[in-house]
Amino acid sequence: MMDQKSPILVLGVGNPLLTDDGVGIHAIAALEKAYSFNPPVEIMDGGVQGLNLLGFIAEAKHLIVIDAVRNGGAPGTLYRLAGGQIPRRVLQKNSLHQVGLLEALALASVLGDPPSTVILGVEPLDIASIGLEPTLPVRERIPELVDAVLAELKLLGCVPQARGE
């Protein structure tokens, strides 16, 4: 178990107007609908802010990113990337926010103690078409992404309160 008082940022990124690219945003919405979070956990819709997220990332001790990840798998395949896997996988993506996120992570390292980072992602089917909803294979995996975030938080010693309990 890690230090419970360390800031933990759960960050959903992507463009919710581009079908599967917005899966991180949809997962954040599902998390906030089902659970309440207290410090040290902060939930954030990072959208396509890229480098504008640097301040938030630099302040976090632990960072959990939810995003669409192109990794050559079947659409809907879930991924957990950590450590050295992150830069290589993120560079393979072709959307604007992903480069900004990588740069923000790199700059956070330059500024000081970078957060321990885990990227929880799902293989997209379509990140180019305009659409407010993810495709079916990605949409069906959002509950598992939520469960994966909860498992990461549990490893950090944080258990959010389910709404309605």
Tab-separated table of C-alpha atoms in Angstrom:
chain	number	residue	atom	x	y	z
A	1	MET	CA	0.000	0.000	0.000
A	2	MET	CA	1.240	3.447	-0.873
A	3	ASP	CA	0.920	6.735	0.956
A	4	GLN	CA	-2.801	7.617	1.159
A	5	LYS	CA	-2.091	11.332	1.528
A	6	SER	CA	-0.256	11.596	-1.786
A	7	PRO	CA	-2.308	13.362	-4.461
A	8	ILE	CA	-3.812	10.919	-6.934
A	9	LEU	CA	-5.113	12.246	-10.229
A	10	VAL	CA	-7.447	10.115	-12.327
A	11	LEU	CA	-7.389	11.801	-15.722
A	12	GLY	CA	-9.641	10.962	-18.653
A	13	VAL	CA	-8.373	12.329	-21.954
A	14	GLY	CA	-9.636	12.418	-25.492
A	15	ASN	CA	-12.050	14.167	-27.773
A	16	PRO	CA	-15.629	13.144	-26.992
A	17	LEU	CA	-16.710	14.362	-30.439
A	18	LEU	CA	-14.614	11.685	-32.189
A	19	THR	CA	-16.360	8.430	-31.267
A	20	ASP	CA	-13.817	6.132	-29.549
A	21	ASP	CA	-11.279	8.907	-28.945
A	22	GLY	CA	-13.536	10.118	-26.145
A	23	VAL	CA	-13.545	6.826	-24.204
A	24	GLY	CA	-11.484	8.385	-21.393
A	25	ILE	CA	-14.076	11.116	-20.967
A	26	HIS	CA	-16.925	8.590	-20.962
A	27	ALA	CA	-15.128	6.474	-18.362
A	28	ILE	CA	-14.626	9.532	-16.131
A	29	ALA	CA	-18.355	10.308	-16.399
A	30	ALA	CA	-19.200	6.707	-15.455
A	31	LEU	CA	-16.839	6.882	-12.453
A	32	GLU	CA	-18.339	10.139	-11.199
A	33	LYS	CA	-21.883	8.835	-11.692
A	34	ALA	CA	-21.291	5.668	-9.670
A	35	TYR	CA	-18.773	6.792	-7.028
A	36	SER	CA	-17.833	9.744	-4.898
A	37	PHE	CA	-14.175	10.525	-4.387
A	38	ASN	CA	-12.461	12.340	-1.577
A	39	PRO	CA	-8.933	13.675	-1.270
A	40	PRO	CA	-6.323	12.564	-2.053
A	41	VAL	CA	-8.192	11.376	-5.165
A	42	GLU	CA	-9.117	13.911	-7.826
A	43	ILE	CA	-11.105	12.961	-10.913
A	44	MET	CA	-10.592	15.122	-13.995
A	45	ASP	CA	-11.932	15.359	-17.525
A	46	GLY	CA	-8.764	16.410	-19.326
A	47	GLY	CA	-10.370	16.468	-22.759
A	48	VAL	CA	-7.795	17.504	-25.362
A	49	GLN	CA	-5.999	20.013	-23.149
A	50	GLY	CA	-2.577	18.380	-23.645
A	51	LEU	CA	0.137	20.619	-22.221
A	52	ASN	CA	-2.442	22.642	-20.281
A	53	LEU	CA	-2.630	19.614	-17.966
A	54	LEU	CA	1.013	20.017	-16.929
A	55	GLY	CA	0.249	21.824	-13.660
A	56	PHE	CA	-2.221	19.155	-12.559
A	57	ILE	CA	0.118	16.334	-13.588
A	58	ALA	CA	3.111	17.925	-11.858
A	59	GLU	CA	1.169	18.230	-8.587
A	60	ALA	CA	0.107	14.574	-8.580
A	61	LYS	CA	2.106	11.847	-6.873
A	62	HIS	CA	0.159	9.157	-8.721
A	63	LEU	CA	-1.440	9.553	-12.133
A	64	ILE	CA	-3.998	7.216	-13.668
A	65	VAL	CA	-4.801	8.127	-17.284
A	66	ILE	CA	-7.783	6.693	-19.149
A	67	ASP	CA	-7.514	6.888	-22.916
A	68	ALA	CA	-7.960	5.173	-26.256
A	69	VAL	CA	-4.738	3.266	-27.005
A	70	ARG	CA	-3.771	1.950	-30.419
A	71	ASN	CA	-1.742	-1.153	-29.770
A	72	GLY	CA	-2.634	-3.420	-32.672
A	73	GLY	CA	-5.224	-5.444	-30.788
A	74	ALA	CA	-8.848	-6.114	-31.591
A	75	PRO	CA	-11.186	-3.174	-30.960
A	76	GLY	CA	-12.209	-3.250	-27.328
A	77	THR	CA	-8.982	-4.841	-26.074
A	78	LEU	CA	-8.037	-3.406	-22.688
A	79	TYR	CA	-4.520	-2.290	-21.848
A	80	ARG	CA	-2.617	-1.342	-18.733
A	81	LEU	CA	0.580	0.536	-19.559
A	82	ALA	CA	3.122	1.572	-16.966
A	83	GLY	CA	6.777	2.535	-16.775
A	84	GLY	CA	8.726	2.177	-20.007
A	85	GLN	CA	5.692	1.029	-21.974
A	86	ILE	CA	4.089	4.467	-21.871
A	87	PRO	CA	6.173	6.638	-24.215
A	88	ARG	CA	6.435	4.000	-26.925
A	89	ARG	CA	2.702	3.268	-26.924
A	90	VAL	CA	1.592	6.874	-26.702
A	91	LEU	CA	3.829	7.873	-29.612
A	92	GLN	CA	2.031	5.349	-31.781
A	93	LYS	CA	-1.208	7.264	-31.435
A	94	ASN	CA	-2.203	9.817	-33.985
A	95	SER	CA	-4.421	12.293	-32.183
A	96	LEU	CA	-3.360	15.722	-30.970
A	97	HIS	CA	-4.040	15.254	-27.254
A	98	GLN	CA	-1.788	12.206	-27.011
A	99	VAL	CA	1.348	14.071	-28.020
A	100	GLY	CA	0.442	16.839	-25.586
A	101	LEU	CA	-0.021	14.308	-22.811
A	102	LEU	CA	3.373	12.736	-23.488
A	103	GLU	CA	4.999	16.159	-23.526
A	104	ALA	CA	3.256	17.078	-20.280
A	105	LEU	CA	4.558	13.868	-18.682
A	106	ALA	CA	8.074	14.610	-19.955
A	107	LEU	CA	7.950	18.201	-18.684
A	108	ALA	CA	6.680	17.011	-15.302
A	109	SER	CA	9.880	14.937	-15.100
A	110	VAL	CA	11.980	18.008	-15.859
A	111	LEU	CA	10.156	20.110	-13.274
A	112	GLY	CA	10.731	17.701	-10.448
A	113	ASP	CA	9.389	14.436	-9.151
A	114	PRO	CA	7.093	13.057	-11.874
A	115	PRO	CA	4.034	11.088	-10.803
A	116	SER	CA	4.012	7.333	-10.997
A	117	THR	CA	1.843	6.839	-14.063
A	118	VAL	CA	-0.455	4.115	-15.282
A	119	ILE	CA	-2.412	4.385	-18.523
A	120	LEU	CA	-5.591	2.328	-18.687
A	121	GLY	CA	-6.783	2.151	-22.234
A	122	VAL	CA	-8.928	0.404	-24.738
A	123	GLU	CA	-8.177	-0.344	-28.369
A	124	PRO	CA	-10.376	1.931	-30.482
A	125	LEU	CA	-12.310	0.939	-33.567
A	126	ASP	CA	-12.816	4.488	-34.870
A	127	ILE	CA	-11.187	7.718	-33.688
A	128	ALA	CA	-11.769	9.694	-36.870
A	129	SER	CA	-15.541	9.790	-37.337
A	130	ILE	CA	-17.607	12.468	-35.690
A	131	GLY	CA	-19.887	10.958	-33.081
A	132	LEU	CA	-20.747	11.501	-29.440
A	133	GLU	CA	-20.845	7.799	-28.537
A	134	PRO	CA	-18.047	5.243	-28.675
A	135	THR	CA	-18.470	2.274	-30.999
A	136	LEU	CA	-20.047	-0.837	-29.469
A	137	PRO	CA	-16.801	-2.794	-28.775
A	138	VAL	CA	-15.361	0.212	-26.922
A	139	ARG	CA	-18.600	1.214	-25.187
A	140	GLU	CA	-18.980	-2.337	-23.832
A	141	ARG	CA	-15.558	-2.086	-22.145
A	142	ILE	CA	-16.190	1.134	-20.212
A	143	PRO	CA	-17.438	-0.745	-17.101
A	144	GLU	CA	-14.186	-2.742	-17.133
A	145	LEU	CA	-12.167	0.465	-17.441
A	146	VAL	CA	-14.035	1.768	-14.391
A	147	ASP	CA	-13.221	-1.467	-12.530
A	148	ALA	CA	-9.571	-1.142	-13.584
A	149	VAL	CA	-9.423	2.394	-12.156
A	150	LEU	CA	-10.973	1.169	-8.907
A	151	ALA	CA	-8.375	-1.616	-8.738
A	152	GLU	CA	-5.546	0.905	-9.239
A	153	LEU	CA	-6.990	3.133	-6.513
A	154	LYS	CA	-7.257	0.139	-4.188
A	155	LEU	CA	-3.555	-0.580	-4.756
A	156	LEU	CA	-2.918	3.020	-3.654
A	157	GLY	CA	-5.004	2.495	-0.516
A	158	CYS	CA	-8.068	4.435	-1.684
A	159	VAL	CA	-11.570	3.019	-1.863
A	160	PRO	CA	-14.182	5.406	-3.266
A	161	GLN	CA	-17.696	5.425	-1.875
A	162	ALA	CA	-20.333	3.959	-4.179
A	163	ARG	CA	-23.172	6.428	-4.614
A	164	GLY	CA	-26.332	5.263	-2.924
A	165	GLU	CA	-24.510	3.458	-0.095
